[in-house]
């Protein structure tokens, strides 16, 4: 199992020079802590020089684990489930940019908050149908490009559908493609899943999972709340999971503190 952490790049400072400096300083800081990769959360992947980013990441023997796409909905309002067809298409067009970046960086593309939320002129049923039809298009695009998408069940306070692992698995089975797998986030797992069944269930479906997000019960660093990371991670260790466990928390008191504390805590479990 490999370890990564979510980070953005300062996208107001456009320019390869700034990217280079930011990525270098992230790698320099994270590598000695035992991180294997960085999960990049970007708004406009096309403004970044993916080749240059890879050159730097490679030089530290690190990787870009995955690409976060949620700002497409949060900042631009485009979403895969939107009632307006043009805004759904804009979300798909943005995903093409992420996929193109993912080809260069050999990373996964996350389908999380980009699904959006439905509003007064839509409904849960319409939203689900729109998400399914948008995702069919995205999966075809991913197959053409040989890119892997990871679908993330997200809790009901942040998104309206596909909140549970079971409903998300059903959806990806319906899509019937090797290019879409599941991303399991411990924060959403804690809020949505039955604690009496979830461990056995994860054990049963581990082969469908390609990426993990780690945050404790308050969305802070692993080890600061009461999520059972040992039991959770042991399931994946037993399946010889060789994907990433990626820290995705509120970065308080600071990114550096979270990165240090999380790595220290998780390594005692991963390397046990
Ligand atoms: C949001 O809560 C989250 O977990 C992100 O990974 C969604 O893209
Ligand atoms: Mn997540």
PDB file of C-alpha atoms and ligand atoms in Angstrom:
ATOM      1  CA  UNK A   1       0.000   0.000   0.000  1.00  0.00           C
ATOM      2  CA  UNK A   2       1.317   3.410  -0.956  1.00  0.00           C
ATOM      3  CA  UNK A   3       0.782   6.678   0.882  1.00  0.00           C
ATOM      4  CA  UNK A   4      -0.169  10.045  -0.579  1.00  0.00           C
ATOM      5  CA  UNK A   5      -1.724  13.312   0.555  1.00  0.00           C
ATOM      6  CA  UNK A   6      -4.062  15.751  -1.162  1.00  0.00           C
ATOM      7  CA  UNK A   7      -2.670  19.104  -2.193  1.00  0.00           C
ATOM      8  CA  UNK A   8      -3.683  21.868  -4.571  1.00  0.00           C
ATOM      9  CA  UNK A   9      -1.376  24.071  -6.585  1.00  0.00           C
ATOM     10  CA  UNK A  10      -1.729  27.822  -6.433  1.00  0.00           C
ATOM     11  CA  UNK A  11      -3.718  28.339  -9.620  1.00  0.00           C
ATOM     12  CA  UNK A  12      -3.816  32.125  -9.357  1.00  0.00           C
ATOM     13  CA  UNK A  13      -0.082  32.137  -9.946  1.00  0.00           C
ATOM     14  CA  UNK A  14      -0.190  30.868 -13.507  1.00  0.00           C
ATOM     15  CA  UNK A  15       3.096  29.760 -14.917  1.00  0.00           C
ATOM     16  CA  UNK A  16       5.308  26.732 -15.166  1.00  0.00           C
ATOM     17  CA  UNK A  17       7.900  28.400 -12.953  1.00  0.00           C
ATOM     18  CA  UNK A  18       5.457  28.526 -10.008  1.00  0.00           C
ATOM     19  CA  UNK A  19       4.317  24.938 -10.554  1.00  0.00           C
ATOM     20  CA  UNK A  20       7.895  23.781 -10.596  1.00  0.00           C
ATOM     21  CA  UNK A  21       8.669  25.501  -7.310  1.00  0.00           C
ATOM     22  CA  UNK A  22       5.513  24.238  -5.606  1.00  0.00           C
ATOM     23  CA  UNK A  23       5.863  20.632  -6.722  1.00  0.00           C
ATOM     24  CA  UNK A  24       9.560  20.583  -5.832  1.00  0.00           C
ATOM     25  CA  UNK A  25       8.912  21.868  -2.330  1.00  0.00           C
ATOM     26  CA  UNK A  26       6.033  19.385  -1.820  1.00  0.00           C
ATOM     27  CA  UNK A  27       8.208  16.448  -2.907  1.00  0.00           C
ATOM     28  CA  UNK A  28      11.160  17.647  -0.839  1.00  0.00           C
ATOM     29  CA  UNK A  29       8.958  17.850   2.261  1.00  0.00           C
ATOM     30  CA  UNK A  30       6.851  14.700   1.733  1.00  0.00           C
ATOM     31  CA  UNK A  31       9.433  12.194   0.493  1.00  0.00           C
ATOM     32  CA  UNK A  32      11.456  11.965   3.756  1.00  0.00           C
ATOM     33  CA  UNK A  33       8.191  11.486   5.675  1.00  0.00           C
ATOM     34  CA  UNK A  34       7.585   8.290   3.690  1.00  0.00           C
ATOM     35  CA  UNK A  35       5.055   9.534   1.136  1.00  0.00           C
ATOM     36  CA  UNK A  36       5.045   7.800  -2.255  1.00  0.00           C
ATOM     37  CA  UNK A  37       2.764  10.243  -4.011  1.00  0.00           C
ATOM     38  CA  UNK A  38       0.757  13.460  -4.128  1.00  0.00           C
ATOM     39  CA  UNK A  39      -2.949  13.595  -4.974  1.00  0.00           C
ATOM     40  CA  UNK A  40      -3.497  16.808  -6.913  1.00  0.00           C
ATOM     41  CA  UNK A  41      -6.721  18.722  -6.482  1.00  0.00           C
ATOM     42  CA  UNK A  42      -6.846  21.116  -9.437  1.00  0.00           C
ATOM     43  CA  UNK A  43      -9.388  23.479 -10.925  1.00  0.00           C
ATOM     44  CA  UNK A  44      -7.809  23.838 -14.361  1.00  0.00           C
ATOM     45  CA  UNK A  45      -5.445  20.956 -15.099  1.00  0.00           C
ATOM     46  CA  UNK A  46      -4.855  22.294 -18.625  1.00  0.00           C
ATOM     47  CA  UNK A  47      -2.919  25.337 -17.380  1.00  0.00           C
ATOM     48  CA  UNK A  48      -0.290  23.111 -15.800  1.00  0.00           C
ATOM     49  CA  UNK A  49       2.638  21.500 -17.538  1.00  0.00           C
ATOM     50  CA  UNK A  50       2.024  17.833 -16.757  1.00  0.00           C
ATOM     51  CA  UNK A  51       5.339  16.739 -18.314  1.00  0.00           C
ATOM     52  CA  UNK A  52       7.326  19.129 -16.132  1.00  0.00           C
ATOM     53  CA  UNK A  53       5.367  18.077 -13.030  1.00  0.00           C
ATOM     54  CA  UNK A  54       6.119  14.430 -13.823  1.00  0.00           C
ATOM     55  CA  UNK A  55       9.811  15.128 -14.372  1.00  0.00           C
ATOM     56  CA  UNK A  56      10.028  16.585 -10.864  1.00  0.00           C
ATOM     57  CA  UNK A  57       7.861  13.968  -9.180  1.00  0.00           C
ATOM     58  CA  UNK A  58       9.859  11.224 -10.935  1.00  0.00           C
ATOM     59  CA  UNK A  59      13.148  12.720  -9.798  1.00  0.00           C
ATOM     60  CA  UNK A  60      12.006  12.157  -6.199  1.00  0.00           C
ATOM     61  CA  UNK A  61      10.843   8.631  -7.081  1.00  0.00           C
ATOM     62  CA  UNK A  62       7.296   9.750  -6.322  1.00  0.00           C
ATOM     63  CA  UNK A  63       3.997   9.684  -8.247  1.00  0.00           C
ATOM     64  CA  UNK A  64       0.816  11.680  -8.791  1.00  0.00           C
ATOM     65  CA  UNK A  65      -1.635   9.251  -7.198  1.00  0.00           C
ATOM     66  CA  UNK A  66      -4.940  10.760  -8.335  1.00  0.00           C
ATOM     67  CA  UNK A  67      -6.646  13.929  -9.531  1.00  0.00           C
ATOM     68  CA  UNK A  68      -9.404  15.601  -7.522  1.00  0.00           C
ATOM     69  CA  UNK A  69     -12.101  17.109  -9.752  1.00  0.00           C
ATOM     70  CA  UNK A  70     -14.634  18.451  -7.218  1.00  0.00           C
ATOM     71  CA  UNK A  71     -13.826  22.127  -7.845  1.00  0.00           C
ATOM     72  CA  UNK A  72     -15.559  21.753 -11.242  1.00  0.00           C
ATOM     73  CA  UNK A  73     -18.816  21.734  -9.266  1.00  0.00           C
ATOM     74  CA  UNK A  74     -17.817  23.808  -6.241  1.00  0.00           C
ATOM     75  CA  UNK A  75     -16.213  26.698  -8.168  1.00  0.00           C
ATOM     76  CA  UNK A  76     -17.882  26.490 -11.624  1.00  0.00           C
ATOM     77  CA  UNK A  77     -21.259  24.861 -10.893  1.00  0.00           C
ATOM     78  CA  UNK A  78     -20.888  22.236 -13.647  1.00  0.00           C
ATOM     79  CA  UNK A  79     -21.948  18.731 -12.683  1.00  0.00           C
ATOM     80  CA  UNK A  80     -22.587  15.287 -14.132  1.00  0.00           C
ATOM     81  CA  UNK A  81     -26.080  15.173 -12.635  1.00  0.00           C
ATOM     82  CA  UNK A  82     -27.162  18.721 -13.567  1.00  0.00           C
ATOM     83  CA  UNK A  83     -30.699  19.153 -14.899  1.00  0.00           C
ATOM     84  CA  UNK A  84     -29.328  21.472 -17.609  1.00  0.00           C
ATOM     85  CA  UNK A  85     -27.770  19.463 -20.424  1.00  0.00           C
ATOM     86  CA  UNK A  86     -25.244  22.174 -21.316  1.00  0.00           C
ATOM     87  CA  UNK A  87     -23.923  22.283 -17.760  1.00  0.00           C
ATOM     88  CA  UNK A  88     -23.661  18.476 -17.736  1.00  0.00           C
ATOM     89  CA  UNK A  89     -21.683  18.673 -20.974  1.00  0.00           C
ATOM     90  CA  UNK A  90     -19.402  21.326 -19.441  1.00  0.00           C
ATOM     91  CA  UNK A  91     -18.656  18.919 -16.577  1.00  0.00           C
ATOM     92  CA  UNK A  92     -17.831  16.165 -19.086  1.00  0.00           C
ATOM     93  CA  UNK A  93     -15.630  18.603 -21.064  1.00  0.00           C
ATOM     94  CA  UNK A  94     -13.768  19.446 -17.840  1.00  0.00           C
ATOM     95  CA  UNK A  95     -13.334  15.738 -17.140  1.00  0.00           C
ATOM     96  CA  UNK A  96     -11.712  15.326 -20.561  1.00  0.00           C
ATOM     97  CA  UNK A  97      -9.089  17.893 -19.475  1.00  0.00           C
ATOM     98  CA  UNK A  98      -8.490  15.931 -16.267  1.00  0.00           C
ATOM     99  CA  UNK A  99      -8.225  12.688 -18.258  1.00  0.00           C
ATOM    100  CA  UNK A 100      -5.682  14.255 -20.607  1.00  0.00           C
ATOM    101  CA  UNK A 101      -3.660  15.372 -17.581  1.00  0.00           C
ATOM    102  CA  UNK A 102      -4.064  11.882 -16.085  1.00  0.00           C
ATOM    103  CA  UNK A 103      -2.579  10.258 -19.202  1.00  0.00           C
ATOM    104  CA  UNK A 104       0.596  12.345 -18.739  1.00  0.00           C
ATOM    105  CA  UNK A 105       0.777  11.861 -14.975  1.00  0.00           C
ATOM    106  CA  UNK A 106      -0.377   8.207 -14.910  1.00  0.00           C
ATOM    107  CA  UNK A 107      -2.928   9.046 -12.252  1.00  0.00           C
ATOM    108  CA  UNK A 108      -6.529   8.144 -11.450  1.00  0.00           C
ATOM    109  CA  UNK A 109      -9.398  10.595 -12.036  1.00  0.00           C
ATOM    110  CA  UNK A 110     -11.832  10.992  -9.138  1.00  0.00           C
ATOM    111  CA  UNK A 111     -15.599  11.116  -9.680  1.00  0.00           C
ATOM    112  CA  UNK A 112     -16.756  12.635  -6.405  1.00  0.00           C
ATOM    113  CA  UNK A 113     -18.343  16.037  -5.842  1.00  0.00           C
ATOM    114  CA  UNK A 114     -18.369  16.632  -9.622  1.00  0.00           C
ATOM    115  CA  UNK A 115     -21.641  14.656  -9.570  1.00  0.00           C
ATOM    116  CA  UNK A 116     -23.212  17.819  -8.068  1.00  0.00           C
ATOM    117  CA  UNK A 117     -26.447  18.315  -6.153  1.00  0.00           C
ATOM    118  CA  UNK A 118     -29.937  18.593  -7.567  1.00  0.00           C
ATOM    119  CA  UNK A 119     -31.888  21.853  -7.260  1.00  0.00           C
ATOM    120  CA  UNK A 120     -35.533  23.016  -7.244  1.00  0.00           C
ATOM    121  CA  UNK A 121     -36.189  22.251 -10.910  1.00  0.00           C
ATOM    122  CA  UNK A 122     -34.729  18.766 -10.733  1.00  0.00           C
ATOM    123  CA  UNK A 123     -35.363  15.685  -8.600  1.00  0.00           C
ATOM    124  CA  UNK A 124     -33.436  12.793  -7.142  1.00  0.00           C
ATOM    125  CA  UNK A 125     -34.715  10.513  -9.900  1.00  0.00           C
ATOM    126  CA  UNK A 126     -33.719  12.947 -12.685  1.00  0.00           C
ATOM    127  CA  UNK A 127     -30.339  13.504 -11.053  1.00  0.00           C
ATOM    128  CA  UNK A 128     -29.599   9.777 -10.898  1.00  0.00           C
ATOM    129  CA  UNK A 129     -30.562   9.295 -14.552  1.00  0.00           C
ATOM    130  CA  UNK A 130     -28.385  12.245 -15.562  1.00  0.00           C
ATOM    131  CA  UNK A 131     -25.431  10.942 -13.561  1.00  0.00           C
ATOM    132  CA  UNK A 132     -25.764   7.528 -15.205  1.00  0.00           C
ATOM    133  CA  UNK A 133     -25.978   8.939 -18.747  1.00  0.00           C
ATOM    134  CA  UNK A 134     -23.048  11.340 -18.142  1.00  0.00           C
ATOM    135  CA  UNK A 135     -20.977   8.558 -16.642  1.00  0.00           C
ATOM    136  CA  UNK A 136     -21.621   6.270 -19.612  1.00  0.00           C
ATOM    137  CA  UNK A 137     -20.042   8.966 -21.797  1.00  0.00           C
ATOM    138  CA  UNK A 138     -17.147   9.454 -19.353  1.00  0.00           C
ATOM    139  CA  UNK A 139     -16.447   5.742 -19.173  1.00  0.00           C
ATOM    140  CA  UNK A 140     -16.271   5.548 -22.994  1.00  0.00           C
ATOM    141  CA  UNK A 141     -13.870   8.502 -23.008  1.00  0.00           C
ATOM    142  CA  UNK A 142     -11.785   6.843 -20.287  1.00  0.00           C
ATOM    143  CA  UNK A 143     -11.676   3.569 -22.247  1.00  0.00           C
ATOM    144  CA  UNK A 144     -10.500   5.384 -25.409  1.00  0.00           C
ATOM    145  CA  UNK A 145      -7.743   7.055 -23.398  1.00  0.00           C
ATOM    146  CA  UNK A 146      -6.896   4.073 -21.177  1.00  0.00           C
ATOM    147  CA  UNK A 147      -7.507   6.159 -18.057  1.00  0.00           C
ATOM    148  CA  UNK A 148      -9.015   4.809 -14.835  1.00  0.00           C
ATOM    149  CA  UNK A 149     -11.868   6.663 -13.120  1.00  0.00           C
ATOM    150  CA  UNK A 150     -12.609   6.111  -9.434  1.00  0.00           C
ATOM    151  CA  UNK A 151     -16.158   6.634  -8.181  1.00  0.00           C
ATOM    152  CA  UNK A 152     -16.460   7.882  -4.601  1.00  0.00           C
ATOM    153  CA  UNK A 153     -19.509   7.250  -2.381  1.00  0.00           C
ATOM    154  CA  UNK A 154     -19.965  10.575  -0.514  1.00  0.00           C
ATOM    155  CA  UNK A 155     -22.062  11.200   2.593  1.00  0.00           C
ATOM    156  CA  UNK A 156     -25.633  12.526   2.340  1.00  0.00           C
ATOM    157  CA  UNK A 157     -24.763  15.905   3.889  1.00  0.00           C
ATOM    158  CA  UNK A 158     -22.520  16.759   0.929  1.00  0.00           C
ATOM    159  CA  UNK A 159     -24.266  15.079  -2.011  1.00  0.00           C
ATOM    160  CA  UNK A 160     -27.721  13.653  -2.747  1.00  0.00           C
ATOM    161  CA  UNK A 161     -27.150  10.265  -4.364  1.00  0.00           C
ATOM    162  CA  UNK A 162     -24.758   7.338  -4.292  1.00  0.00           C
ATOM    163  CA  UNK A 163     -23.999   7.956  -0.621  1.00  0.00           C
ATOM    164  CA  UNK A 164     -23.353   4.319   0.259  1.00  0.00           C
ATOM    165  CA  UNK A 165     -20.765   1.885  -0.977  1.00  0.00           C
ATOM    166  CA  UNK A 166     -23.449  -0.643  -2.029  1.00  0.00           C
ATOM    167  CA  UNK A 167     -25.367   1.844  -4.238  1.00  0.00           C
ATOM    168  CA  UNK A 168     -22.085   2.999  -5.812  1.00  0.00           C
ATOM    169  CA  UNK A 169     -20.970  -0.559  -6.494  1.00  0.00           C
ATOM    170  CA  UNK A 170     -24.304  -1.297  -8.139  1.00  0.00           C
ATOM    171  CA  UNK A 171     -23.793   1.731 -10.396  1.00  0.00           C
ATOM    172  CA  UNK A 172     -20.274   0.827 -11.458  1.00  0.00           C
ATOM    173  CA  UNK A 173     -21.405  -2.755 -12.152  1.00  0.00           C
ATOM    174  CA  UNK A 174     -24.141  -1.318 -14.395  1.00  0.00           C
ATOM    175  CA  UNK A 175     -21.484   0.705 -16.257  1.00  0.00           C
ATOM    176  CA  UNK A 176     -19.694  -2.578 -16.893  1.00  0.00           C
ATOM    177  CA  UNK A 177     -16.202  -1.262 -17.636  1.00  0.00           C
ATOM    178  CA  UNK A 178     -12.696  -2.063 -16.402  1.00  0.00           C
ATOM    179  CA  UNK A 179     -12.028   1.698 -16.452  1.00  0.00           C
ATOM    180  CA  UNK A 180     -14.176   2.614 -13.449  1.00  0.00           C
ATOM    181  CA  UNK A 181     -13.538   1.377  -9.919  1.00  0.00           C
ATOM    182  CA  UNK A 182     -14.415   2.538  -6.398  1.00  0.00           C
ATOM    183  CA  UNK A 183     -12.706   5.047  -4.139  1.00  0.00           C
ATOM    184  CA  UNK A 184     -13.483   4.443  -0.456  1.00  0.00           C
ATOM    185  CA  UNK A 185     -13.183   7.439   1.892  1.00  0.00           C
ATOM    186  CA  UNK A 186     -13.083   6.589   5.600  1.00  0.00           C
ATOM    187  CA  UNK A 187     -14.915   9.807   6.558  1.00  0.00           C
ATOM    188  CA  UNK A 188     -17.927   8.937   4.388  1.00  0.00           C
ATOM    189  CA  UNK A 189     -17.705   5.280   5.435  1.00  0.00           C
ATOM    190  CA  UNK A 190     -18.017   6.327   9.087  1.00  0.00           C
ATOM    191  CA  UNK A 191     -21.097   8.463   8.353  1.00  0.00           C
ATOM    192  CA  UNK A 192     -22.964   6.121   5.998  1.00  0.00           C
ATOM    193  CA  UNK A 193     -22.093   2.486   6.655  1.00  0.00           C
ATOM    194  CA  UNK A 194     -23.390   0.058   9.274  1.00  0.00           C
ATOM    195  CA  UNK A 195     -20.450  -0.537  11.628  1.00  0.00           C
ATOM    196  CA  UNK A 196     -21.632  -4.104  12.249  1.00  0.00           C
ATOM    197  CA  UNK A 197     -21.304  -5.117   8.599  1.00  0.00           C
ATOM    198  CA  UNK A 198     -18.883  -2.749   6.904  1.00  0.00           C
ATOM    199  CA  UNK A 199     -15.632  -4.655   7.555  1.00  0.00           C
ATOM    200  CA  UNK A 200     -16.949  -7.946   6.120  1.00  0.00           C
ATOM    201  CA  UNK A 201     -18.530  -6.056   3.248  1.00  0.00           C
ATOM    202  CA  UNK A 202     -15.273  -4.265   2.361  1.00  0.00           C
ATOM    203  CA  UNK A 203     -13.478  -7.592   2.531  1.00  0.00           C
ATOM    204  CA  UNK A 204     -15.957  -9.043   0.006  1.00  0.00           C
ATOM    205  CA  UNK A 205     -15.699  -6.181  -2.484  1.00  0.00           C
ATOM    206  CA  UNK A 206     -12.001  -5.246  -2.121  1.00  0.00           C
ATOM    207  CA  UNK A 207     -11.232  -6.198  -5.737  1.00  0.00           C
ATOM    208  CA  UNK A 208     -13.473  -3.323  -6.938  1.00  0.00           C
ATOM    209  CA  UNK A 209     -11.514  -0.699  -4.957  1.00  0.00           C
ATOM    210  CA  UNK A 210      -8.604   1.235  -6.518  1.00  0.00           C
ATOM    211  CA  UNK A 211      -8.104   4.226  -4.229  1.00  0.00           C
ATOM    212  CA  UNK A 212      -8.604   5.167  -0.555  1.00  0.00           C
ATOM    213  CA  UNK A 213      -9.130   8.527   1.149  1.00  0.00           C
ATOM    214  CA  UNK A 214      -8.172   8.673   4.802  1.00  0.00           C
ATOM    215  CA  UNK A 215      -9.630  11.141   7.300  1.00  0.00           C
ATOM    216  CA  UNK A 216     -10.757  10.582  10.852  1.00  0.00           C
ATOM    217  CA  UNK A 217     -14.317  10.992  12.143  1.00  0.00           C
ATOM    218  CA  UNK A 218     -14.053  14.786  12.363  1.00  0.00           C
ATOM    219  CA  UNK A 219     -12.317  15.010   8.964  1.00  0.00           C
ATOM    220  CA  UNK A 220      -9.072  15.722  10.825  1.00  0.00           C
ATOM    221  CA  UNK A 221      -5.859  13.693  10.623  1.00  0.00           C
ATOM    222  CA  UNK A 222      -6.100   9.902  11.020  1.00  0.00           C
ATOM    223  CA  UNK A 223      -5.553   9.004  14.667  1.00  0.00           C
ATOM    224  CA  UNK A 224      -7.202  12.146  16.083  1.00  0.00           C
ATOM    225  CA  UNK A 225     -10.749  10.703  16.177  1.00  0.00           C
ATOM    226  CA  UNK A 226     -12.223   7.249  16.658  1.00  0.00           C
ATOM    227  CA  UNK A 227     -12.239   5.621  13.206  1.00  0.00           C
ATOM    228  CA  UNK A 228     -10.725   2.122  13.380  1.00  0.00           C
ATOM    229  CA  UNK A 229      -7.924   2.578  10.837  1.00  0.00           C
ATOM    230  CA  UNK A 230      -6.189  -0.632  11.912  1.00  0.00           C
ATOM    231  CA  UNK A 231      -9.161  -2.830  11.026  1.00  0.00           C
ATOM    232  CA  UNK A 232      -9.861  -0.830   7.860  1.00  0.00           C
ATOM    233  CA  UNK A 233      -6.300  -0.902   6.508  1.00  0.00           C
ATOM    234  CA  UNK A 234      -5.733  -4.532   7.484  1.00  0.00           C
ATOM    235  CA  UNK A 235      -8.551  -5.545   5.127  1.00  0.00           C
ATOM    236  CA  UNK A 236      -6.632  -4.016   2.233  1.00  0.00           C
ATOM    237  CA  UNK A 237      -3.274  -5.368   3.427  1.00  0.00           C
ATOM    238  CA  UNK A 238      -4.777  -8.865   3.466  1.00  0.00           C
ATOM    239  CA  UNK A 239      -5.852  -8.393  -0.141  1.00  0.00           C
ATOM    240  CA  UNK A 240      -2.331  -7.239  -1.108  1.00  0.00           C
ATOM    241  CA  UNK A 241      -3.846  -3.908  -2.154  1.00  0.00           C
ATOM    242  CA  UNK A 242      -1.118  -2.028  -4.000  1.00  0.00           C
ATOM    243  CA  UNK A 243      -3.002   1.234  -4.617  1.00  0.00           C
ATOM    244  CA  UNK A 244      -2.856   4.443  -2.645  1.00  0.00           C
ATOM    245  CA  UNK A 245      -4.160   5.456   0.753  1.00  0.00           C
ATOM    246  CA  UNK A 246      -4.396   9.213   0.392  1.00  0.00           C
ATOM    247  CA  UNK A 247      -4.802  11.631   3.288  1.00  0.00           C
ATOM    248  CA  UNK A 248      -7.698  13.999   2.631  1.00  0.00           C
ATOM    249  CA  UNK A 249      -8.401  16.040   5.748  1.00  0.00           C
ATOM    250  CA  UNK A 250      -9.007  19.553   6.941  1.00  0.00           C
ATOM    251  CA  UNK A 251      -5.388  20.725   6.914  1.00  0.00           C
ATOM    252  CA  UNK A 252      -5.366  22.114  10.449  1.00  0.00           C
ATOM    253  CA  UNK A 253      -3.320  23.215  12.304  1.00  0.00           C
ATOM    254  CA  UNK A 254      -1.315  23.135   9.051  1.00  0.00           C
ATOM    255  CA  UNK A 255      -0.648  20.946   5.992  1.00  0.00           C
ATOM    256  CA  UNK A 256       2.824  20.219   7.369  1.00  0.00           C
ATOM    257  CA  UNK A 257       1.498  19.111  10.787  1.00  0.00           C
ATOM    258  CA  UNK A 258      -1.179  16.883   9.247  1.00  0.00           C
ATOM    259  CA  UNK A 259       1.310  15.345   6.806  1.00  0.00           C
ATOM    260  CA  UNK A 260       3.813  14.576   9.591  1.00  0.00           C
ATOM    261  CA  UNK A 261       1.346  13.271  12.175  1.00  0.00           C
ATOM    262  CA  UNK A 262      -0.663  11.193   9.719  1.00  0.00           C
ATOM    263  CA  UNK A 263       2.383   9.529   8.199  1.00  0.00           C
ATOM    264  CA  UNK A 264       3.766   8.666  11.640  1.00  0.00           C
ATOM    265  CA  UNK A 265       0.453   7.199  12.813  1.00  0.00           C
ATOM    266  CA  UNK A 266      -0.368   5.298   9.599  1.00  0.00           C
ATOM    267  CA  UNK A 267       3.080   3.803   9.104  1.00  0.00           C
ATOM    268  CA  UNK A 268       2.755   1.968  12.432  1.00  0.00           C
ATOM    269  CA  UNK A 269      -0.314   0.229  10.936  1.00  0.00           C
ATOM    270  CA  UNK A 270       0.771  -0.182   7.319  1.00  0.00           C
ATOM    271  CA  UNK A 271       4.214  -1.507   8.178  1.00  0.00           C
ATOM    272  CA  UNK A 272       3.071  -3.644  11.151  1.00  0.00           C
TER     273      UNK A 272
HETATM  274  C1  LIG B   1     -15.586  15.252  -0.349  1.00  0.00           C
HETATM  275  O1  LIG B   1     -16.058  15.060   0.928  1.00  0.00           O
HETATM  276  C2  LIG B   1     -14.591  14.233  -0.696  1.00  0.00           C
HETATM  277  O2  LIG B   1     -14.375  13.307   0.025  1.00  0.00           O
HETATM  278  C3  LIG B   1     -13.869  14.376  -1.958  1.00  0.00           C
HETATM  279  O3  LIG B   1     -12.938  13.369  -2.114  1.00  0.00           O
HETATM  280  C4  LIG B   1     -14.858  14.426  -3.103  1.00  0.00           C
HETATM  281  O4  LIG B   1     -14.326  14.581  -4.352  1.00  0.00           O
HETATM  282 MN1  LIG B   2     -12.807  11.890  -0.342  1.00  0.00          MN
END
